[in-house]
Tab-separated table of C-alpha atoms and ligand atoms in Angstrom:
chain	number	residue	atom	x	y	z
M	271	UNK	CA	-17.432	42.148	153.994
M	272	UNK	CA	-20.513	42.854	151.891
M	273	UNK	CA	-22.215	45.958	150.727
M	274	UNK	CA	-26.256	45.688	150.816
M	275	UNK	CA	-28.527	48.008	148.455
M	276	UNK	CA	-29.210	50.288	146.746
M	277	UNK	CA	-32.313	51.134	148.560
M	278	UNK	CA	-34.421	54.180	147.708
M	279	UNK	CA	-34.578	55.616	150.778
M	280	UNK	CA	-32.165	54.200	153.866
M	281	UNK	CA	-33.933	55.570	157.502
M	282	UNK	CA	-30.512	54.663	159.627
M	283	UNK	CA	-32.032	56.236	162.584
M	284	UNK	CA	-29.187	57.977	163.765
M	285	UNK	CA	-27.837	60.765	165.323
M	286	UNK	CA	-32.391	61.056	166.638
M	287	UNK	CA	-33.262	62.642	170.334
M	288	UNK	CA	-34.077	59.610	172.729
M	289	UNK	CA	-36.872	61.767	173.879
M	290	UNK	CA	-39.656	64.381	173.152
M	291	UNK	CA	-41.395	64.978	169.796
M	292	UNK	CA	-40.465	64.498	166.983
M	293	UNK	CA	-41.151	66.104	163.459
M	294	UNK	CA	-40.335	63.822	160.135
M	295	UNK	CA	-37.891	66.347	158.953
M	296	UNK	CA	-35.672	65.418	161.380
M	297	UNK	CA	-35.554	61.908	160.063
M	298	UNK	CA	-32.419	61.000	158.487
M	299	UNK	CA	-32.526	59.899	154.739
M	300	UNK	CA	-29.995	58.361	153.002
M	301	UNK	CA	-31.132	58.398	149.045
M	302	UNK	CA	-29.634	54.986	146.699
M	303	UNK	CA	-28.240	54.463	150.371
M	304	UNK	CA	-26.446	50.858	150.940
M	305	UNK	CA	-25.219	49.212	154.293
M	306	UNK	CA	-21.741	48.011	154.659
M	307	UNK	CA	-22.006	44.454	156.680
M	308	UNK	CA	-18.875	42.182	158.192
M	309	UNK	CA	-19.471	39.604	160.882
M	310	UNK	CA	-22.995	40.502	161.292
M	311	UNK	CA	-22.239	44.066	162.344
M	312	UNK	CA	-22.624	47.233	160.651
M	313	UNK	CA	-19.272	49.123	159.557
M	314	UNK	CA	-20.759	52.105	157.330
M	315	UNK	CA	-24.172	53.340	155.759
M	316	UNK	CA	-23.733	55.844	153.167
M	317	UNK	CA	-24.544	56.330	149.815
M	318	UNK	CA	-24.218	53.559	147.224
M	319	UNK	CA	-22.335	55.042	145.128
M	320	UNK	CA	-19.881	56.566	147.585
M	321	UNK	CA	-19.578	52.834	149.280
M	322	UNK	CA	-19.083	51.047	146.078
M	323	UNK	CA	-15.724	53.612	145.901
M	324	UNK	CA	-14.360	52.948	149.337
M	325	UNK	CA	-14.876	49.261	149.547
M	326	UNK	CA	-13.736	47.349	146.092
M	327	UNK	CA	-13.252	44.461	147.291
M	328	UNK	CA	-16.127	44.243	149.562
M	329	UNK	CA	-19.225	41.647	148.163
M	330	UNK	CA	-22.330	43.152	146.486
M	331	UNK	CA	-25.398	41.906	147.519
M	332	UNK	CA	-27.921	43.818	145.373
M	333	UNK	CA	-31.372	44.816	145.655
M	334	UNK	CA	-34.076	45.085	142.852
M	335	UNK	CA	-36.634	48.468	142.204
M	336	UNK	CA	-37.828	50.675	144.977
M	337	UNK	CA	-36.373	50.054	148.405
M	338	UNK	CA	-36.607	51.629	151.664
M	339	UNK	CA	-34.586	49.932	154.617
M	340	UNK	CA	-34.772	50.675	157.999
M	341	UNK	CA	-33.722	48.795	161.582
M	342	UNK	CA	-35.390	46.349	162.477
M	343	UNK	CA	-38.139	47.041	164.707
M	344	UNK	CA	-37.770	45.944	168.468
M	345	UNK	CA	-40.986	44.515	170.425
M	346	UNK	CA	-40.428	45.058	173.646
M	347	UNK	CA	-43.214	43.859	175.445
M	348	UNK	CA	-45.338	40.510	174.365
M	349	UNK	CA	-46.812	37.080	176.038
M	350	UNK	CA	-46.216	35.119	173.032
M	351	UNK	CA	-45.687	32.049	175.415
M	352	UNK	CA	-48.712	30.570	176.895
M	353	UNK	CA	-51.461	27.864	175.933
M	354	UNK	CA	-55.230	27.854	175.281
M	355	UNK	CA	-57.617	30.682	173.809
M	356	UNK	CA	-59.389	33.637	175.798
M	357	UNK	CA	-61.951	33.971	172.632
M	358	UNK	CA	-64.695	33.435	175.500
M	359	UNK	CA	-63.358	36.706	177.276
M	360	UNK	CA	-64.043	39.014	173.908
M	361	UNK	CA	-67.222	37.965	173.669
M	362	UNK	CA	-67.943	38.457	177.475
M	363	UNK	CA	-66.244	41.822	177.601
M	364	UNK	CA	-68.793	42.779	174.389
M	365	UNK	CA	-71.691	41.541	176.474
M	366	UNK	CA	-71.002	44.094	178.936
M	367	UNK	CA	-68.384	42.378	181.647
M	368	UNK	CA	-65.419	44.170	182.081
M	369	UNK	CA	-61.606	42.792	182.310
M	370	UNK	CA	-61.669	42.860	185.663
M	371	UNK	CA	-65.248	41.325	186.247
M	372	UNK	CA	-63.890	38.096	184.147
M	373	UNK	CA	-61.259	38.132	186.437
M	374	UNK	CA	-62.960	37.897	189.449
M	375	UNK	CA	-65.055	35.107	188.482
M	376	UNK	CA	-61.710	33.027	187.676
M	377	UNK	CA	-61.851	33.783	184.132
M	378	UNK	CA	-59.401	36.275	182.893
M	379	UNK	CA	-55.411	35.723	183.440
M	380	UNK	CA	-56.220	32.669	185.850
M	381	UNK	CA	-57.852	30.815	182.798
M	382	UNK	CA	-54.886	31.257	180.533
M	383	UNK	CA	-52.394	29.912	183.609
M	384	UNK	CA	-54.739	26.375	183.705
M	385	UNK	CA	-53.998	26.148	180.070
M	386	UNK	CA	-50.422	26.946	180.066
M	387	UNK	CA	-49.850	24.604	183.009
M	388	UNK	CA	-51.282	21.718	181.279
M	389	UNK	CA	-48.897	22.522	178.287
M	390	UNK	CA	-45.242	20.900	178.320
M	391	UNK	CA	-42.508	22.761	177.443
M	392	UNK	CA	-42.292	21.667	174.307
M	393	UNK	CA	-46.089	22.608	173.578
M	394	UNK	CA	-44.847	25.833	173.777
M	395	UNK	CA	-41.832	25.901	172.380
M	396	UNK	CA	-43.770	25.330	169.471
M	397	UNK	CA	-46.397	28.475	170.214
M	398	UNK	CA	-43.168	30.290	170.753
M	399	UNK	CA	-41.679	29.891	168.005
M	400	UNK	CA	-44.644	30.273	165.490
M	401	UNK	CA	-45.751	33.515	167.015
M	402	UNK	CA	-42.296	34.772	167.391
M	403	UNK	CA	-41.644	33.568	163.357
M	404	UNK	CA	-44.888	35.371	163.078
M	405	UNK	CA	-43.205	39.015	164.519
M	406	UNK	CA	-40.233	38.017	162.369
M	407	UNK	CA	-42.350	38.085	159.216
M	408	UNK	CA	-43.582	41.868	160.226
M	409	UNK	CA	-40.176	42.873	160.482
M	410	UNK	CA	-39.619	42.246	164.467
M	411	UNK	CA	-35.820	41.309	164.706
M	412	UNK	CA	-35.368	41.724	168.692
M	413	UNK	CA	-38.804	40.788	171.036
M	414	UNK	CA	-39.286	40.745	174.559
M	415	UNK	CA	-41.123	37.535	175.995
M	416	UNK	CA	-42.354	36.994	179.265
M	417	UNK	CA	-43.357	34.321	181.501
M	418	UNK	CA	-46.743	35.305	184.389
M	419	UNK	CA	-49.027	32.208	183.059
M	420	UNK	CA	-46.941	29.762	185.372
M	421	UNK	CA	-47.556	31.047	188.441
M	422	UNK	CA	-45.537	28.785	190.669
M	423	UNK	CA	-41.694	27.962	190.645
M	424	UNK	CA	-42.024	25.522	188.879
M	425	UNK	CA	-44.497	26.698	186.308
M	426	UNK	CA	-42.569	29.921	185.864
M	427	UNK	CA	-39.323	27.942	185.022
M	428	UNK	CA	-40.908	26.059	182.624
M	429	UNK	CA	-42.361	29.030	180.900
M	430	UNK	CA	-38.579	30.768	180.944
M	431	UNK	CA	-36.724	27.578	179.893
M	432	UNK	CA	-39.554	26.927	177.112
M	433	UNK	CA	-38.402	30.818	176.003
M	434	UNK	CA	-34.860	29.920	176.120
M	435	UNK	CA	-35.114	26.651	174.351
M	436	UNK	CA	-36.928	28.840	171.145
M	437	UNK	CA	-34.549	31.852	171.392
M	438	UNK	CA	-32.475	29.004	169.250
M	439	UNK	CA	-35.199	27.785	167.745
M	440	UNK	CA	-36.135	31.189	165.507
M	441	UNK	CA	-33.969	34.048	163.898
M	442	UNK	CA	-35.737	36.353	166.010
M	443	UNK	CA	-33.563	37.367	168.895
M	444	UNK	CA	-35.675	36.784	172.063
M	445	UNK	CA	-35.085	38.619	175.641
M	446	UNK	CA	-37.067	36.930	178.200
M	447	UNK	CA	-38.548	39.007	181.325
M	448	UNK	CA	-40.238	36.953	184.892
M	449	UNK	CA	-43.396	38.188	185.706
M	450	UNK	CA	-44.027	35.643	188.174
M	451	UNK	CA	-46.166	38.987	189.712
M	452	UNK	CA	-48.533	38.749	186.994
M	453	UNK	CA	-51.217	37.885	189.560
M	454	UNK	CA	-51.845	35.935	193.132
M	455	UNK	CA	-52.512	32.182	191.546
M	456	UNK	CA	-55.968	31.069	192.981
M	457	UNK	CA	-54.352	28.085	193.950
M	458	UNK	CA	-51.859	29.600	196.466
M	459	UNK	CA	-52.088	29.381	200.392
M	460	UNK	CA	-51.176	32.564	201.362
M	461	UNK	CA	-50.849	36.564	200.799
M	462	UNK	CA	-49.724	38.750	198.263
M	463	UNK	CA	-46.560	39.314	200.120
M	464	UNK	CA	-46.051	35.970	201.131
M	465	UNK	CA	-46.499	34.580	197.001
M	466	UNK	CA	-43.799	37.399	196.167
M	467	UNK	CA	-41.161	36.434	199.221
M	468	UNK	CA	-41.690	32.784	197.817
M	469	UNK	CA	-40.926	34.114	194.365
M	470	UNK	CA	-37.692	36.179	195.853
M	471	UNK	CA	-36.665	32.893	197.803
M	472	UNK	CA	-37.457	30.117	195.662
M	473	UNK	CA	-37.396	31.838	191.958
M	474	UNK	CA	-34.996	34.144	191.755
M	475	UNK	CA	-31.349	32.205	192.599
M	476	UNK	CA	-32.318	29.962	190.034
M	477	UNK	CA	-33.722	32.831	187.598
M	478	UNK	CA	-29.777	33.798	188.241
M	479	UNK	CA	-27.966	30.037	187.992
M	480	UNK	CA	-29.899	29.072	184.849
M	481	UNK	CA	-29.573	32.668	183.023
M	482	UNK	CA	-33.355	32.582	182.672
M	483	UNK	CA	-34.374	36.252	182.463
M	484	UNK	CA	-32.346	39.785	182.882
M	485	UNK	CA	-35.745	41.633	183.535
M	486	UNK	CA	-38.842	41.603	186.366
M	487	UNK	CA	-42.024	42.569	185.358
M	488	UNK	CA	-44.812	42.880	187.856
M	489	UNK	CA	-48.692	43.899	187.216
M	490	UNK	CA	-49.547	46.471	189.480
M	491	UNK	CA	-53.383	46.780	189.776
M	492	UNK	CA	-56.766	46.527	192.095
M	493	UNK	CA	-56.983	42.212	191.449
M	494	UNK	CA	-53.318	42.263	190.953
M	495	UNK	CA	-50.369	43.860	193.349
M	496	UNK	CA	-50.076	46.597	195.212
M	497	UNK	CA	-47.328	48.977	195.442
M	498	UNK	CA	-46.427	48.723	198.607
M	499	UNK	CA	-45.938	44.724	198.398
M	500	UNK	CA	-44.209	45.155	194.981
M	501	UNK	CA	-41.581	47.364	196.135
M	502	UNK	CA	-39.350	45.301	198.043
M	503	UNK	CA	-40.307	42.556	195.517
M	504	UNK	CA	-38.523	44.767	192.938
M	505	UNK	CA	-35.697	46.024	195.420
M	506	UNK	CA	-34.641	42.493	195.935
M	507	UNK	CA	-34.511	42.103	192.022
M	508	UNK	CA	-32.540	45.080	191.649
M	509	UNK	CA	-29.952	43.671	194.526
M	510	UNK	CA	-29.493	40.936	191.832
M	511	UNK	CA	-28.842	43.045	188.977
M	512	UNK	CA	-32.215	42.280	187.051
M	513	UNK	CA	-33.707	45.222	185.164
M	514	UNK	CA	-37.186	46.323	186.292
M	515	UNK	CA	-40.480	46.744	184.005
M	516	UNK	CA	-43.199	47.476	184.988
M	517	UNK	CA	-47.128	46.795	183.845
M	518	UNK	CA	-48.464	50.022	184.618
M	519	UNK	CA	-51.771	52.849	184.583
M	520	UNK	CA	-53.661	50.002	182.923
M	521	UNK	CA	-57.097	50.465	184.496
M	522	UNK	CA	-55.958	52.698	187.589
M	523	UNK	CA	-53.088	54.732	187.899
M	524	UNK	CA	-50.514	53.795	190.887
M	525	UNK	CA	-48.006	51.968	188.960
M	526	UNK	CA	-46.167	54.648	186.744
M	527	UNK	CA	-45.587	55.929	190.493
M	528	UNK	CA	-43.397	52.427	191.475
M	529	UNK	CA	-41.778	52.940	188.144
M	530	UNK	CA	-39.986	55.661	188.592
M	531	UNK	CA	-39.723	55.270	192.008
M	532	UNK	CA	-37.873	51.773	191.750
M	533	UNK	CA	-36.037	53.185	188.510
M	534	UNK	CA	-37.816	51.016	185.882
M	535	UNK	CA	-36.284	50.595	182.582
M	536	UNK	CA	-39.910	51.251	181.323
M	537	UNK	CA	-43.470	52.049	181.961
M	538	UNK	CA	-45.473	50.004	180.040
M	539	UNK	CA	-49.742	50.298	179.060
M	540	UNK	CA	-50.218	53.708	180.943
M	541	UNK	CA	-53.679	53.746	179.292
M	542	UNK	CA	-55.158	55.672	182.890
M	543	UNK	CA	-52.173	57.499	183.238
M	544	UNK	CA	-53.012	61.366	183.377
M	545	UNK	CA	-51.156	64.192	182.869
M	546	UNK	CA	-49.695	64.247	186.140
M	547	UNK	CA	-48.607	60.458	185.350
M	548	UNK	CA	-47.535	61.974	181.778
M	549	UNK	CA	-44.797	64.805	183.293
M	550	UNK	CA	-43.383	62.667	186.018
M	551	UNK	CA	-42.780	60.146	183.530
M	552	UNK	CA	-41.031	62.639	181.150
M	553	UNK	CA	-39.129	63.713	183.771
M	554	UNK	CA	-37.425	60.352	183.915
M	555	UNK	CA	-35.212	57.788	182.594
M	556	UNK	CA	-38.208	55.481	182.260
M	557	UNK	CA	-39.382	54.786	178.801
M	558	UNK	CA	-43.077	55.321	178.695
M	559	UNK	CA	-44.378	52.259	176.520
M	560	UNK	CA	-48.053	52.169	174.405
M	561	UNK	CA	-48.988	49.114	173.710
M	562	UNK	CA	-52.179	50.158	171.484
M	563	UNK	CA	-52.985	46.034	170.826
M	564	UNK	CA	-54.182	46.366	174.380
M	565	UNK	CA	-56.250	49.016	173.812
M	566	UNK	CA	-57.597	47.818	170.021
M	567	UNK	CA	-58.214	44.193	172.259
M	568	UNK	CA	-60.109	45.984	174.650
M	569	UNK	CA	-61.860	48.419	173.159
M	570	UNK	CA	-60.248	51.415	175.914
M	571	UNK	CA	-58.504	54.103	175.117
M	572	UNK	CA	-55.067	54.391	174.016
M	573	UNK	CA	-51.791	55.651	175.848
M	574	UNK	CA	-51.992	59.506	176.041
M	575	UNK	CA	-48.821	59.091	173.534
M	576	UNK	CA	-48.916	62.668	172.205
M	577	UNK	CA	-49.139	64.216	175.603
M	578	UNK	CA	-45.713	61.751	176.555
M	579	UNK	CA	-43.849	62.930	173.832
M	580	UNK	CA	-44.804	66.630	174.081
M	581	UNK	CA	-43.508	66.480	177.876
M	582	UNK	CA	-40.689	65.427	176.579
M	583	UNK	CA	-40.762	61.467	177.856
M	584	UNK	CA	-39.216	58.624	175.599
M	585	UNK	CA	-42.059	57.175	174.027
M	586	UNK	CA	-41.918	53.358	172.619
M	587	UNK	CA	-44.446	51.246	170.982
M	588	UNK	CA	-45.402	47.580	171.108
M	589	UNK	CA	-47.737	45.054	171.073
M	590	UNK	CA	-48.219	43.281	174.468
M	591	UNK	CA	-49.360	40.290	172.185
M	592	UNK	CA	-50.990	38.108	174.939
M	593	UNK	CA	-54.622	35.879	174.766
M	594	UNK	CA	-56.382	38.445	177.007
M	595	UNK	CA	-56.170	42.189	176.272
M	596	UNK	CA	-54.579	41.973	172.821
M	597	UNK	CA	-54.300	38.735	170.900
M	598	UNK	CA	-54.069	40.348	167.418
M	599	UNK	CA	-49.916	40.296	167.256
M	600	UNK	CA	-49.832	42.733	164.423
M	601	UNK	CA	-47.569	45.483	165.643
M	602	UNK	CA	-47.083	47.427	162.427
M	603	UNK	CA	-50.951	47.931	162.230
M	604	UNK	CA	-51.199	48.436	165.872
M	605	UNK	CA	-48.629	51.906	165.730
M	606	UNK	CA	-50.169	53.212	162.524
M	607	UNK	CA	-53.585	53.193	164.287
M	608	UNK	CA	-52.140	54.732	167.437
M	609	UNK	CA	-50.590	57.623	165.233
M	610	UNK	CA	-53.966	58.544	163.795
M	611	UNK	CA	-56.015	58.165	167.562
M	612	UNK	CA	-52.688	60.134	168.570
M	613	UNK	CA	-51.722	62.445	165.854
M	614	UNK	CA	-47.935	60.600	166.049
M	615	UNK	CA	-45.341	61.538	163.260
M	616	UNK	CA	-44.168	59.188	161.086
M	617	UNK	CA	-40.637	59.757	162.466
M	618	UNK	CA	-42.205	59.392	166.363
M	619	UNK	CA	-43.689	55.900	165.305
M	620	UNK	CA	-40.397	54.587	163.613
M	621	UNK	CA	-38.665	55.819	166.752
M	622	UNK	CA	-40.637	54.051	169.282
M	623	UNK	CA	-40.194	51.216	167.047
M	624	UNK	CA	-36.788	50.661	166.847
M	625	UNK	CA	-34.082	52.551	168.602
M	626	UNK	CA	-36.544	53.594	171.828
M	627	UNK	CA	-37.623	50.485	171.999
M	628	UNK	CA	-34.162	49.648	171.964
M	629	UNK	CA	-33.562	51.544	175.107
M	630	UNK	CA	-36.883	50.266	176.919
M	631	UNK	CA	-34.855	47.106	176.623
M	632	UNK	CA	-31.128	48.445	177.385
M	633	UNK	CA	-30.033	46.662	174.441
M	634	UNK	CA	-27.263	49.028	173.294
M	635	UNK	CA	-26.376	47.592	170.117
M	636	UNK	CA	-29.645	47.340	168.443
M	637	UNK	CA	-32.506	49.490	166.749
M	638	UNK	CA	-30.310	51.877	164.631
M	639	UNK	CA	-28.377	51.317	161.539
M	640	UNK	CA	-24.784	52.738	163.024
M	641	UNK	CA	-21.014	51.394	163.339
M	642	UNK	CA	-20.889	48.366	165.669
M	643	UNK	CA	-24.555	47.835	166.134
M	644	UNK	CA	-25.671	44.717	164.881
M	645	UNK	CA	-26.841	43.912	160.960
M	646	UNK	CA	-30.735	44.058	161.799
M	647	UNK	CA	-32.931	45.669	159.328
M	648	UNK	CA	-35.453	45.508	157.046
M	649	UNK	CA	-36.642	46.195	153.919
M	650	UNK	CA	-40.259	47.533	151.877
M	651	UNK	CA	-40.922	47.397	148.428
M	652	UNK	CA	-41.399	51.267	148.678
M	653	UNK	CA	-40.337	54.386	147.518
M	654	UNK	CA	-41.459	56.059	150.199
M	655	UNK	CA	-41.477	55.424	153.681
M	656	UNK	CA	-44.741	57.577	154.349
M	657	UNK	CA	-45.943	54.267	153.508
M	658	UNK	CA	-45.389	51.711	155.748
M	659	UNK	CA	-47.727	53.843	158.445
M	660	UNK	CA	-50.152	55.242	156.010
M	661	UNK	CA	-51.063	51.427	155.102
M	662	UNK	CA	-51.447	50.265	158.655
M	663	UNK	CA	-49.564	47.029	158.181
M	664	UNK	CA	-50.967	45.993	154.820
M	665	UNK	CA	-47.172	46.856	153.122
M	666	UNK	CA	-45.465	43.975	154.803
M	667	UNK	CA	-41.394	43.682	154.688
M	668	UNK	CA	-39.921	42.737	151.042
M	669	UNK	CA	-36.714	41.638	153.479
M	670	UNK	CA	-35.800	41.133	156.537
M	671	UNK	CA	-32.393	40.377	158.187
M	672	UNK	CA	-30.817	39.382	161.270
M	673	UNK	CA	-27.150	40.202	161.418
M	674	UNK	CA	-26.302	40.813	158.134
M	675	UNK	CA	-28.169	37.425	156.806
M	676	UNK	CA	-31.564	37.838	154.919
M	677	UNK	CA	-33.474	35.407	156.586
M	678	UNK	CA	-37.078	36.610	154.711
M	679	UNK	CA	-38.245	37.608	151.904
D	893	NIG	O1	-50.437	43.343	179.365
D	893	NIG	N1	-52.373	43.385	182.219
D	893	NIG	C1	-51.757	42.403	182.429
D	893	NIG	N2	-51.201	41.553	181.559
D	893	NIG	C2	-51.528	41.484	180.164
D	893	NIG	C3	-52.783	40.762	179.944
D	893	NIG	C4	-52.639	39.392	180.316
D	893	NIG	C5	-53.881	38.601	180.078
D	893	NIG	O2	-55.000	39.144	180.119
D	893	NIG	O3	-53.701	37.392	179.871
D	893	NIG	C6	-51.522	42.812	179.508
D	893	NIG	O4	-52.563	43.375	179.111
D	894	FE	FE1	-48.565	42.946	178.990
């Protein structure tokens, strides 16, 4: 048993509404807080002082000058595996083609699936591994990954074993999601539906032997899939107990619709989404989930966060890093640029960082510093908190640790 600290200011996160607004008084601060760690799990945050009495025996492992700790953050939604570059797409979107235009001409998503298919799986392991390192280094303890640049059984399973093989490979904890429905390949003989029934048929039971993913993900656009093929697609996944996410409102709005419909663990993009889109959400158990690194890549506008969280809806943030729509991978910077477009509290943005995000994911133990959740947190060189958002990124973590072990900084 060790006790970790002092730190200036310790933001446990606990005890916070899962949804609707929030104002920063309501965030809790422990001050010359410390955490109480054994076997990777957290037994007690409290004051320093007040743990240094209760646990004598326990091991101090002491920090230096001003400190402020908090959970560590929780990326729910990034591509970090695939191969190649889409630099050509930024510079055609800024000559006046949209997304959707590159798309068409076989640019777009397509591109990124030649690239990744003419990876191995070690290739990108690698990538993996040195983006997800990357997250780790921002303060990211717990990322989502998905597959959708396969596009074929076997492509797909290479993707979701590649993101298995580097969950052991990094100290970031990686969850892996199938979105197999990312888009109909351009080499496939056959329909929407029929691509998807192959997918249910051929993907899924091993998905299920192999313990490749827990979550479905499908894109639901004009170019992509429609609801009414995606539907049973996500029915069938919910027969096998996978949890449903869904990329939705991106350019048109349709998807948010499937999302709660199909009971989606989260709404993610929602950049179309209006307010109609906004109240049925809140009116949900889906979390609603801005991913402002899509917007910042694209040059759109951002998730109509503020309306979300005034309707009461569980807002999350994260950063969709992928080639196309938001290849920057700097999540910190991406939610302190939402909060100004958005006019976010800082205690909204740490939320739908950490234990929100949590819950897009259904990872119960994770995202708050509280008895039995795991030993994830990290650390500024701060006396303030204010900070971390009012820098946009620039104050990067003094310390970061997974499960009680500082594995940066
Ligand atoms: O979340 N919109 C669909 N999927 C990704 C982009 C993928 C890509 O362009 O490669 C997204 O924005
Ligand atoms: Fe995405």
């Amino acid at each position: 048993m060790k006790i970790i600290g002092p730190f200036t200011q310790l933001l446990p996160m606990t005890n916070m509404p899962l949804k609707g607004a929030l104002s920063d008084d309501t965030l809790p601060i422990i001050k010359n807080g410390g955490i109480v760690v054994d076997g990777g799990k957290i037994v007690e945050t409290d004051t320093y002082t007040n743990l240094l009495k209760k646990y004598p025996k326990a091991t101090l492992q002491t920090t230096n000058g001003n400190t402020v700790a908090l959970p560590g953050f929780v990326d729910s939604h990034t591509h970090i595996c695939w191969g190649g570059t889409r630099a050509m797409d930024f510079a055609m979107r800024n000559a006046g083609k949209t997304y959707m235009d590159i798309a068409r001409e076989g640019g777009g998503i397509w591109s990124t699936v030649q690239n990744t298919r003419k990876a191995t799986k070690e290739e990108l392991v690698t990538n993996i591994v040195h983006r997800a390192n990357y997250l780790l280094s921002q303060g990211v303890t717990t990322a989502e990954v998905k597959s959708g640049y396969g596009l074929s059984v076997e492509e797909e399973l290479k993707m979701l074993r590649a993101i298995q093989i580097s969950h052991h490979c990094t100290k970031l904890h990686l969850i892996p999601t199938c979105l197999a429905a990312h888009t109909l390949p351009k080499d496939f003989d056959g329909n929407h539906k029929e691509y998807l029934e192959l997918m249910e048929n051929e993907l899924f039971p091993i998905l299920k032997e192999e313990n490749l993913a827990k979550r479905m993900d499908a894109f639901i656009e004009e170019e992509a899939f429609d609801a009414k093929v995606t539907i049973p697609y996500f029915e069938k996944a919910k027969e096998l107990g996978f949890d449903i996410t869904v990329h939705a409102d991106q350019f048109s709005t349709g998807g948010s619709e499937v999302a709660v419909e199909v009971g989606a663990v989260s709404a993610d993009h929602l950049e179309a989404s209006t307010q109609k889109e906004v109240e049925m959400l809140a009116n949900s158990d889906t979390v609603a989930t801005a991913l402002p690194g899509a917007t910042i890549g694209l040059g759109v506008t951002f998730t109509p966060a503020r309306a979300l969280l005034d309707a009461g809806a569980c807002l999350n943030i994260a950063s969709d890093w992928n080639p196309g729509s938001a290849p920057q991978g700097l999540l910190l910077t991406q939610a302190s640029i939402l909060a100004a477009f958005q006019k976010l509290s800082n205690a909204e943005v740490l939320a739908g960082l950490t234990y929100r995000a949590a819950h897009a994911l259904r990872e119960d133990y994770i995202g708050k510093l509280e008895k039995d959740f795991k030993a994830n947190f990290v650390t500024f060189n701060t006396d303030n908190y204010q900070e971390i958002t009012y820098q946009q990124g620039r104050l990067l973590p003094s310390g970061v640790y997974v499960e009680g072990e500082k594995v940066m900084g």
